[in-house]
mmCIF file of C-alpha atoms and ligand atoms in Angstrom:
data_model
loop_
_atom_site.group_PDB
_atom_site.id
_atom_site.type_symbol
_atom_site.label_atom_id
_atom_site.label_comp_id
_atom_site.label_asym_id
_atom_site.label_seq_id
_atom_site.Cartn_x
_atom_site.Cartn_y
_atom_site.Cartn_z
ATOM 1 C CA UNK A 661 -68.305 -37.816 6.742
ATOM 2 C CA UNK A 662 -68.877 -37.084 3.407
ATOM 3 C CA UNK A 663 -72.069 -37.898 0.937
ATOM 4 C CA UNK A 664 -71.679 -39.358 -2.959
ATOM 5 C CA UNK A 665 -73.630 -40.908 -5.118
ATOM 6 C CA UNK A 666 -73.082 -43.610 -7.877
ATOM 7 C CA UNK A 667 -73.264 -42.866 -11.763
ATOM 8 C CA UNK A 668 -72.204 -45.203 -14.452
ATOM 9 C CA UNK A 669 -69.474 -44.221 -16.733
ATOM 10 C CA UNK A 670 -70.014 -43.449 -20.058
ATOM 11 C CA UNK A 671 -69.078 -46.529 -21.920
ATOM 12 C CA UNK A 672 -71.903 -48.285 -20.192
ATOM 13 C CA UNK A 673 -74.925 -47.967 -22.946
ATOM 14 C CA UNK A 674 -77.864 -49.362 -21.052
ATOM 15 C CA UNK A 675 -79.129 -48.890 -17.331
ATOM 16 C CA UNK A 676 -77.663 -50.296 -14.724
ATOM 17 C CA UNK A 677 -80.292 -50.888 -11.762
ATOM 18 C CA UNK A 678 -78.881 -48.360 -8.972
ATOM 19 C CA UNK A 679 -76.833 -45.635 -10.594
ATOM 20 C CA UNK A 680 -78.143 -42.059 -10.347
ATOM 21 C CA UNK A 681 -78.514 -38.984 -12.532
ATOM 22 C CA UNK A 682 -79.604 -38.862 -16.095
ATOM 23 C CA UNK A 683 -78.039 -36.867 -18.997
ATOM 24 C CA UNK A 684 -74.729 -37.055 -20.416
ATOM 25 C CA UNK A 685 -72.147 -38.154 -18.137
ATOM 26 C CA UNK A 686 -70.678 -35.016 -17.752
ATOM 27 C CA UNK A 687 -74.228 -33.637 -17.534
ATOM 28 C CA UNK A 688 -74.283 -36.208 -14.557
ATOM 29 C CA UNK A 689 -71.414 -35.131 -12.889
ATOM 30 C CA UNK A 690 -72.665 -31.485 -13.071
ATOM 31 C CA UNK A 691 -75.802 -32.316 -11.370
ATOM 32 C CA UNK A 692 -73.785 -34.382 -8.562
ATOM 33 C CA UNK A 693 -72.000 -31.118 -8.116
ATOM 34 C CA UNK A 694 -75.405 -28.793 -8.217
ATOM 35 C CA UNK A 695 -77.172 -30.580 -6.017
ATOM 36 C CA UNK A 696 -74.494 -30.400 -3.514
ATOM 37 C CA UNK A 697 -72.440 -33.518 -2.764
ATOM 38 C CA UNK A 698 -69.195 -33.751 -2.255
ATOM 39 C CA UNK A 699 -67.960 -36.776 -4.547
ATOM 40 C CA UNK A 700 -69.610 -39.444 -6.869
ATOM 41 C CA UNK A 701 -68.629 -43.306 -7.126
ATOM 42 C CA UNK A 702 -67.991 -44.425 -10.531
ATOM 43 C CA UNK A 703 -69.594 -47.770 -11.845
ATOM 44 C CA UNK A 704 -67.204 -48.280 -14.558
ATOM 45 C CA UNK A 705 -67.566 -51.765 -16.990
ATOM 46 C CA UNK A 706 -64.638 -51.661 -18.683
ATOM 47 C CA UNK A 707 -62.834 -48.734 -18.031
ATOM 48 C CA UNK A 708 -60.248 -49.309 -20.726
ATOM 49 C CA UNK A 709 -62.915 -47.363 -22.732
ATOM 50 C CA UNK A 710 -62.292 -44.713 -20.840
ATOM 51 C CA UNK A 711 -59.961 -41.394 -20.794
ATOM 52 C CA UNK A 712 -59.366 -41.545 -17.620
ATOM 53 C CA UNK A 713 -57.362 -38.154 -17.639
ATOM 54 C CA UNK A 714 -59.913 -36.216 -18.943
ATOM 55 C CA UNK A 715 -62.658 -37.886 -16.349
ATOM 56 C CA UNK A 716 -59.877 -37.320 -13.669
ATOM 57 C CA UNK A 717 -59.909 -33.208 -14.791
ATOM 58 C CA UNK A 718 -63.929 -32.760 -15.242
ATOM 59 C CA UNK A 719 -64.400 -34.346 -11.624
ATOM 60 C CA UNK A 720 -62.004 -31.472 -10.298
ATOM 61 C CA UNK A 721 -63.154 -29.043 -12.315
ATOM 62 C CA UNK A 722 -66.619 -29.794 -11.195
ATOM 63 C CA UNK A 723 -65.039 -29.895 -7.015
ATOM 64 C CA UNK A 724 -65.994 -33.429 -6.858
ATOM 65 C CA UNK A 725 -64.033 -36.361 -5.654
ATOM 66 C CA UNK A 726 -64.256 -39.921 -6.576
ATOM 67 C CA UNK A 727 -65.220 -41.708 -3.473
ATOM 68 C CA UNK A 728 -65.162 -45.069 -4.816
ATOM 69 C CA UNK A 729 -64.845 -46.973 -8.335
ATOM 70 C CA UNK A 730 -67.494 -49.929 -8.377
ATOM 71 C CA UNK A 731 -67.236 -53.186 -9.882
ATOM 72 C CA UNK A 732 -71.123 -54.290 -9.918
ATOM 73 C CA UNK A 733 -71.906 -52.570 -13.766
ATOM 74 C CA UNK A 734 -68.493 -55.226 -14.856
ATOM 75 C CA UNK A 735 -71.089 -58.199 -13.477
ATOM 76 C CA UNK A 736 -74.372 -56.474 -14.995
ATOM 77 C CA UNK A 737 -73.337 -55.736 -18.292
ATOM 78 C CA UNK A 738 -70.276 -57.690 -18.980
ATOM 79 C CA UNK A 739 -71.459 -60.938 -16.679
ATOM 80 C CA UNK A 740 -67.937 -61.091 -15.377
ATOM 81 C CA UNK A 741 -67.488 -62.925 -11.870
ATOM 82 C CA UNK A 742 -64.576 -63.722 -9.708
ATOM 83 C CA UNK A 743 -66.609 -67.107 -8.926
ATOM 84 C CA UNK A 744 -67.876 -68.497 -12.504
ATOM 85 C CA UNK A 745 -68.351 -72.281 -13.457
ATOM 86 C CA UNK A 746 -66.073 -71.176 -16.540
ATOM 87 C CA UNK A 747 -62.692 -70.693 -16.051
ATOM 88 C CA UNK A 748 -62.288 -68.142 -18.900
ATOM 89 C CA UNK A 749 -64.874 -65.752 -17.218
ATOM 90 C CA UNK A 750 -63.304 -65.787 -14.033
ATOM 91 C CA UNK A 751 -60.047 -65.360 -15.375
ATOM 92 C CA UNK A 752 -61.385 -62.548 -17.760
ATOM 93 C CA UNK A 753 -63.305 -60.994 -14.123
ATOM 94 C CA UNK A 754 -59.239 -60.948 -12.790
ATOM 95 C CA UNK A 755 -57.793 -59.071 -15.620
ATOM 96 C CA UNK A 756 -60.755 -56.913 -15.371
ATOM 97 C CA UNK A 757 -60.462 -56.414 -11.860
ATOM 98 C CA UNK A 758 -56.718 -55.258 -12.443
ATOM 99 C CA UNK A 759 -57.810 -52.808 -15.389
ATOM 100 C CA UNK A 760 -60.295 -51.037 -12.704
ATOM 101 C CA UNK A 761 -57.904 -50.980 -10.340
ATOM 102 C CA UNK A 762 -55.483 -49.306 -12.525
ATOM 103 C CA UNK A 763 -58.349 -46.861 -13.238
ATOM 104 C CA UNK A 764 -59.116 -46.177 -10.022
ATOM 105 C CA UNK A 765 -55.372 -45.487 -9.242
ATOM 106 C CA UNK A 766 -55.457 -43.232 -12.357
ATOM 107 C CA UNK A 767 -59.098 -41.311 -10.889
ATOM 108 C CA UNK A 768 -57.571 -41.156 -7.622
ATOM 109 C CA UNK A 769 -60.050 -42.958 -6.371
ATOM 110 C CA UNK A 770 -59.433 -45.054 -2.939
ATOM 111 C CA UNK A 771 -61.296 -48.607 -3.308
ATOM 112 C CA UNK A 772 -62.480 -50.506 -5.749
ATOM 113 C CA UNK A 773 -65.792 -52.268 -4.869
ATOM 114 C CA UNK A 774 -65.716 -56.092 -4.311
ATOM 115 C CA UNK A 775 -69.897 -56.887 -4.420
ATOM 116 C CA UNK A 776 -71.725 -58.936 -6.996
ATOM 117 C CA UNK A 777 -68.640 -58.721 -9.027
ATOM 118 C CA UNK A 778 -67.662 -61.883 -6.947
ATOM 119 C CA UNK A 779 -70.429 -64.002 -8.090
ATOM 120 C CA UNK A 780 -71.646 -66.937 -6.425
ATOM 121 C CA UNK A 781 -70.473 -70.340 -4.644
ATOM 122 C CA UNK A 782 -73.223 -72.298 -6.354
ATOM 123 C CA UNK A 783 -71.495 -71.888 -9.607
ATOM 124 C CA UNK A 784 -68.141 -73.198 -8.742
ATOM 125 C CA UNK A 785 -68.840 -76.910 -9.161
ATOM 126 C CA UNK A 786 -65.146 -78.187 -7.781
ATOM 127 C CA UNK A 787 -66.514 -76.887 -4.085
ATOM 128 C CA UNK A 788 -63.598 -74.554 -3.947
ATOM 129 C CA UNK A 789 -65.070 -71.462 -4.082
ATOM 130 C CA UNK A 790 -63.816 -69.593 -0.787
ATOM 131 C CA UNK A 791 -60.539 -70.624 -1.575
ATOM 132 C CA UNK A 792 -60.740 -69.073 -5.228
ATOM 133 C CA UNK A 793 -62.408 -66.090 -3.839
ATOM 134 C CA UNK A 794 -59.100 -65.833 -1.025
ATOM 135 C CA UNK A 795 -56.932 -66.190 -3.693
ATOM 136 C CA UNK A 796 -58.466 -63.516 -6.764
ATOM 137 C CA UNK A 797 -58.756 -60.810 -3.671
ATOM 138 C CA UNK A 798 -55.372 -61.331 -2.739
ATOM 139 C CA UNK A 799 -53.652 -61.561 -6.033
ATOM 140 C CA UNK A 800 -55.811 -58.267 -6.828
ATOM 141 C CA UNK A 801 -54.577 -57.053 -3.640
ATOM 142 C CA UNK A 802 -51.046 -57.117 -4.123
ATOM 143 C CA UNK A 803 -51.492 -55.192 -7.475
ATOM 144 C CA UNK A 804 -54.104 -52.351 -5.802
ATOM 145 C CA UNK A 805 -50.928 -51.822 -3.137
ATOM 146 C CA UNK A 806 -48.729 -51.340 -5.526
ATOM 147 C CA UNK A 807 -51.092 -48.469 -7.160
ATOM 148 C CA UNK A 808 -52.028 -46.485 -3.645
ATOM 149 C CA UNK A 809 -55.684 -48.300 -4.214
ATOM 150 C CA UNK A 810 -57.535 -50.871 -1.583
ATOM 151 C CA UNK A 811 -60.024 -53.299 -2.446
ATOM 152 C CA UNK A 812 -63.540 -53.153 -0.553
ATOM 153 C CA UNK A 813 -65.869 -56.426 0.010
ATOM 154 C CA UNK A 814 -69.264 -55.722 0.538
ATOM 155 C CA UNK A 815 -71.149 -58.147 2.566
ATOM 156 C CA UNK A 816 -74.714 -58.797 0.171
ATOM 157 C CA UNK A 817 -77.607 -60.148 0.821
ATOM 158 C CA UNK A 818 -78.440 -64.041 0.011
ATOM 159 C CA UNK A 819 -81.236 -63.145 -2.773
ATOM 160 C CA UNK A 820 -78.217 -61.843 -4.281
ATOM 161 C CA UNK A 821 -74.788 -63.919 -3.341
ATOM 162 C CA UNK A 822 -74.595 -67.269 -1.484
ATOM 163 C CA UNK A 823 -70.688 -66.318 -0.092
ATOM 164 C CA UNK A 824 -70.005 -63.185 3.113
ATOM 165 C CA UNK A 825 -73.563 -62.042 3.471
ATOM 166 C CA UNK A 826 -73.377 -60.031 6.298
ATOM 167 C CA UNK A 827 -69.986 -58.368 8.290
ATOM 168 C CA UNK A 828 -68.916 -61.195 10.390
ATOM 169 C CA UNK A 829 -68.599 -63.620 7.094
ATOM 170 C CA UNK A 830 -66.740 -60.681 5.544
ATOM 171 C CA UNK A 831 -64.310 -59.941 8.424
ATOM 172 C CA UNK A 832 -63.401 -63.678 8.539
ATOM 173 C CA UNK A 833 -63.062 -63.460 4.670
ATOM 174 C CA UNK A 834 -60.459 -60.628 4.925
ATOM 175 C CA UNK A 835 -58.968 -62.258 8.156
ATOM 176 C CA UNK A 836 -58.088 -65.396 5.921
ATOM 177 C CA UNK A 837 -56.408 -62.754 3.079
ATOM 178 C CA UNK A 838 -54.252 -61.059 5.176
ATOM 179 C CA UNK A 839 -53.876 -58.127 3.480
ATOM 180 C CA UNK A 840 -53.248 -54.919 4.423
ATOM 181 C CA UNK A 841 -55.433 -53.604 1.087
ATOM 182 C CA UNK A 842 -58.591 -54.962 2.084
ATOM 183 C CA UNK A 843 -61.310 -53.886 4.071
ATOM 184 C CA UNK A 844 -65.049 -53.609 4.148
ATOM 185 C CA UNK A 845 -67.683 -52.222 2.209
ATOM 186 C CA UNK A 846 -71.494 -52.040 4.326
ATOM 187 C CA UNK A 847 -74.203 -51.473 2.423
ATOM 188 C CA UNK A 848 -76.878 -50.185 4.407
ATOM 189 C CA UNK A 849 -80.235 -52.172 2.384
ATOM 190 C CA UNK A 850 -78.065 -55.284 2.692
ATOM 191 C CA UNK A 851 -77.646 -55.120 6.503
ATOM 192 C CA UNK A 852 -81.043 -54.594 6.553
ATOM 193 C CA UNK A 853 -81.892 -58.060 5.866
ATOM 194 C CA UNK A 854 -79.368 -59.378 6.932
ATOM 195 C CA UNK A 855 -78.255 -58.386 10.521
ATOM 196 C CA UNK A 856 -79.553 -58.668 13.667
ATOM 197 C CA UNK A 857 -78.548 -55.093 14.325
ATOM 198 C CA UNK A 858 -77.379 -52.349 11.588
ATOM 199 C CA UNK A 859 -75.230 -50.628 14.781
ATOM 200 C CA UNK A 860 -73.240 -53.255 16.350
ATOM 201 C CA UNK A 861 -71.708 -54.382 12.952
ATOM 202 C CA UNK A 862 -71.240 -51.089 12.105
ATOM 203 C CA UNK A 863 -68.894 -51.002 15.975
ATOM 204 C CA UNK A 864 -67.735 -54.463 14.879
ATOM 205 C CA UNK A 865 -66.468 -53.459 11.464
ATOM 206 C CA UNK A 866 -64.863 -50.085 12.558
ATOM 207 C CA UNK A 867 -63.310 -52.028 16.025
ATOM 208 C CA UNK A 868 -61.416 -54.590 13.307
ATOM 209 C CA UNK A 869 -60.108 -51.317 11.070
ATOM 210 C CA UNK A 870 -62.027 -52.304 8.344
ATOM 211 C CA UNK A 871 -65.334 -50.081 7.653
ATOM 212 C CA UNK A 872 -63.835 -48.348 4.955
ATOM 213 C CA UNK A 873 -66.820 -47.603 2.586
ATOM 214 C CA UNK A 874 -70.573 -47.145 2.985
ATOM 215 C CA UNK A 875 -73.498 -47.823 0.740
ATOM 216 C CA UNK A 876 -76.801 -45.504 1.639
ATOM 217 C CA UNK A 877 -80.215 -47.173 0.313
ATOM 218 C CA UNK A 878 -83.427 -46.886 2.908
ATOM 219 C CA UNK A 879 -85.202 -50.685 3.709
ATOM 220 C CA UNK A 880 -86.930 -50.544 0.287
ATOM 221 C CA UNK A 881 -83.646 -49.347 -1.547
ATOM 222 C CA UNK A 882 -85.304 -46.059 -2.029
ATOM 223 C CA UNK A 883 -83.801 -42.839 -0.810
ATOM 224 C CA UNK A 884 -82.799 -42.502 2.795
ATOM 225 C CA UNK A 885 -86.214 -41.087 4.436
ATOM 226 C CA UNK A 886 -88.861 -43.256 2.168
ATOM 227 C CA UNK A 887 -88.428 -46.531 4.040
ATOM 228 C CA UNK A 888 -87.949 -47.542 7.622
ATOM 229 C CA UNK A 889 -84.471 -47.651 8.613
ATOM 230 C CA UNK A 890 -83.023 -44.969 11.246
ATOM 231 C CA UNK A 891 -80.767 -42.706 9.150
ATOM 232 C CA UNK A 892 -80.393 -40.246 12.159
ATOM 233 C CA UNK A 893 -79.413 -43.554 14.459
ATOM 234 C CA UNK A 894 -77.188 -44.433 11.956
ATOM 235 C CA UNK A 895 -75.184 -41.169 11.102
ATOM 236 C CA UNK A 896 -75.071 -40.898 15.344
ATOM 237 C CA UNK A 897 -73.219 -44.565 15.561
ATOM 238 C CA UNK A 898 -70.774 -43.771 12.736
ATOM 239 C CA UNK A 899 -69.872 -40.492 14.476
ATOM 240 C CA UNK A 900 -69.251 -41.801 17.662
ATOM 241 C CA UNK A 901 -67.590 -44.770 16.439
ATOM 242 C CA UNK A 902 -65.697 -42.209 14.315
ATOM 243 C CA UNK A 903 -65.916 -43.297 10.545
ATOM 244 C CA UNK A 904 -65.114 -39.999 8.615
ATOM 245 C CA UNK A 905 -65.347 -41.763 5.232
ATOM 246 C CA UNK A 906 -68.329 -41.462 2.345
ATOM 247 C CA UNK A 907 -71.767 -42.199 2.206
ATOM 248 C CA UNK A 908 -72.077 -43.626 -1.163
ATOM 249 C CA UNK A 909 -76.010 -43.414 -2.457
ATOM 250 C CA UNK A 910 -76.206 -46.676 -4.420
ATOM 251 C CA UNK A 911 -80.508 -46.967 -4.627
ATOM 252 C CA UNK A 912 -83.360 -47.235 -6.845
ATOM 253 C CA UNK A 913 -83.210 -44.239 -9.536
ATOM 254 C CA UNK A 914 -87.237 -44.093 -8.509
ATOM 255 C CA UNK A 915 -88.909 -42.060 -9.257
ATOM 256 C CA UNK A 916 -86.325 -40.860 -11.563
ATOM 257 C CA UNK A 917 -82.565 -41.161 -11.461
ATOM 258 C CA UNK A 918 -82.084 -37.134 -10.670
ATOM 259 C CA UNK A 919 -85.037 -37.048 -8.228
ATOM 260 C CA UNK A 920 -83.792 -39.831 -6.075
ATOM 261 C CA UNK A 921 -80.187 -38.391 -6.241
ATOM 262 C CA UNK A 922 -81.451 -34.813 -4.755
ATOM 263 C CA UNK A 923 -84.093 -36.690 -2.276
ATOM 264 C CA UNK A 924 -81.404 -38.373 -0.998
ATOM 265 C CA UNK A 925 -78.835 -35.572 -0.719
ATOM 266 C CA UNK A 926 -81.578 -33.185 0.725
ATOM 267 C CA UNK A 927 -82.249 -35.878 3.331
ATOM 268 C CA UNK A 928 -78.619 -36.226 4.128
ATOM 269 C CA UNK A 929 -77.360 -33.119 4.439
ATOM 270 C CA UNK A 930 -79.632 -32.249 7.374
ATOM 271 C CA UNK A 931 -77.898 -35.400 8.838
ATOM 272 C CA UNK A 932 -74.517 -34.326 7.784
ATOM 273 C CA UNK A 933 -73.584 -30.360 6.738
ATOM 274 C CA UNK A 934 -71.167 -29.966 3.986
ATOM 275 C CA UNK A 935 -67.555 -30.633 4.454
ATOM 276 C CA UNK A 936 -66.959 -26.461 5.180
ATOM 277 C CA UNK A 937 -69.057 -26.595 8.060
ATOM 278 C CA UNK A 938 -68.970 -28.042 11.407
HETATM 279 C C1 LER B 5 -75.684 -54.881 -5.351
HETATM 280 O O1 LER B 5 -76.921 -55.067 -4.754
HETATM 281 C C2 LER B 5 -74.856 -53.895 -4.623
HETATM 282 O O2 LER B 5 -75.152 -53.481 -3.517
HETATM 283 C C3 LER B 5 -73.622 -53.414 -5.313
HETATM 284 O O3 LER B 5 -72.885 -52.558 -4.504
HETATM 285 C C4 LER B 5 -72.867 -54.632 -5.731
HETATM 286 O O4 LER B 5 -71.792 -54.454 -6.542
HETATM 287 MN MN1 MN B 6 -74.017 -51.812 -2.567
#
């Protein structure tokens, strides 16, 4: 297992709720390096902003990976959703689901995050809204197989979507798709509220092939160790059940955005030793 953390990218202007590090954004990077993880998931808007060979080279430079690309800063700062009562911003939330795509293809980055870039059911009036959801995910699907990228949904919790809040609603969501390219993303603070237990749909997800990506954020979305959920039970089910993929820190930047990064990373690395160690 390996531990990142999520930054914005550097077209995004103002703050997005839980990205981490301050500074420039290669300043944020370097600190991602410093403080010792091993990869950093981008929270890109609009990455056709972006120079996404020059990112691509800094990231190496630095020894980082990009663990994921996330969709959610598209939703905060753009208001883009799959599910919209207008047409024209869900069909502007498709072509900008295809541009991160193409930028996570171009990052080498594995998934793109499927969150509260989706939106909501209340706000597609016509009561088709799983079907439109089925369909966007699996035209977006076709296109991330075609670049070497797969598309994570991550179950949320209902303050925050009305459509797959916890595993179960998201397994039968990718059952229905079909596709090869999509899988799950569990966020550990959803879960929280949301399932009965954090460990059986952690066994549940991994038994249907499809944990693919994990979100770290303690009960209160603060870093792992400042709220009540068992980070040591947790890291112990995900190595027996034998997930090897990230940890992606996506939390409160509280106190600061730097502080809760290294909190978190101190925390985790007693839980998990860097990727040259056993
Ligand atoms: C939002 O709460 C969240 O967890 C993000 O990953 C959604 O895109
Ligand atoms: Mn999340």
């Amino acid at each position: 297992m390996r531990l990142s953390a999520a930054i914005k990218t550097y077209e995004i202007e103002q703050e997005v709720p839980v990205a981490l590090f301050s500074g420039s954004f290669h300043n944020r990077l370097q600190k991602a390096a410093e403080f010792g993880y091993d990869g950093i998931e981008l929270m890109a808007a609009n990455p056709v902003h972006l120079d996404s060979k020059k990112i691509c080279k800094q990231i190496k430079e630095l020894g980082l990976e990009v663990s994921a690309i996330g969709s959610g800063a598209a939703f905060m700062v753009d208001k883009l959703t799959l599910l919209a009562s207008d047409p024209d911003v869900s069909q502007r939330a498709l072509k900008r689901l295809h541009d991160l795509i193409q930028f996570a293809s171009e990052v080498e980055a594995p998934f793109v995050t499927i969150g509260s870039f989706r939106g909501r059911k209340a706000w597609v009036t016509d009561g088709k809204a799983d079907a439109k959801l089925n369909e966007a995910m699996a035209n977006a699907a076709g296109r991330a197989s075609r670049l070497g990228v797969r598309l994570v949904l991550e179950p949320l919790n209902r303050y925050e979507s009305d459509i797959v809040n916890n595993t179960k609603e998201g397994l039968a969501l990718l059952e229905k798709i079909g596709h090869s390219h999509t899988g799950l993303l569990i966020d550990t603070y959803h879960l929280n509220i949301e399932e009965p237990s954090i460990h059986s749909c952690f066994q549940k997800a991994m038994s249907a092939g499809k944990l693919w990506h994990i979100h770290i954020g303690d009960s209160n979305r603060l870093p792992p160790g400042k709220g009540h959920l068992d980070f040591p039970g947790i890291v112990s089910t995900l190595r027996e059940i034998g997930y090897n993929g990230y940890l992606s820190a996506e939390l409160l930047p509280l106190p600061n955005p730097d502080q809760a990064a290294e909190e978190t990373l101190r925390y985790m690395r007693k839980l998990i030793p860097p990727k040259n160690m056993k």
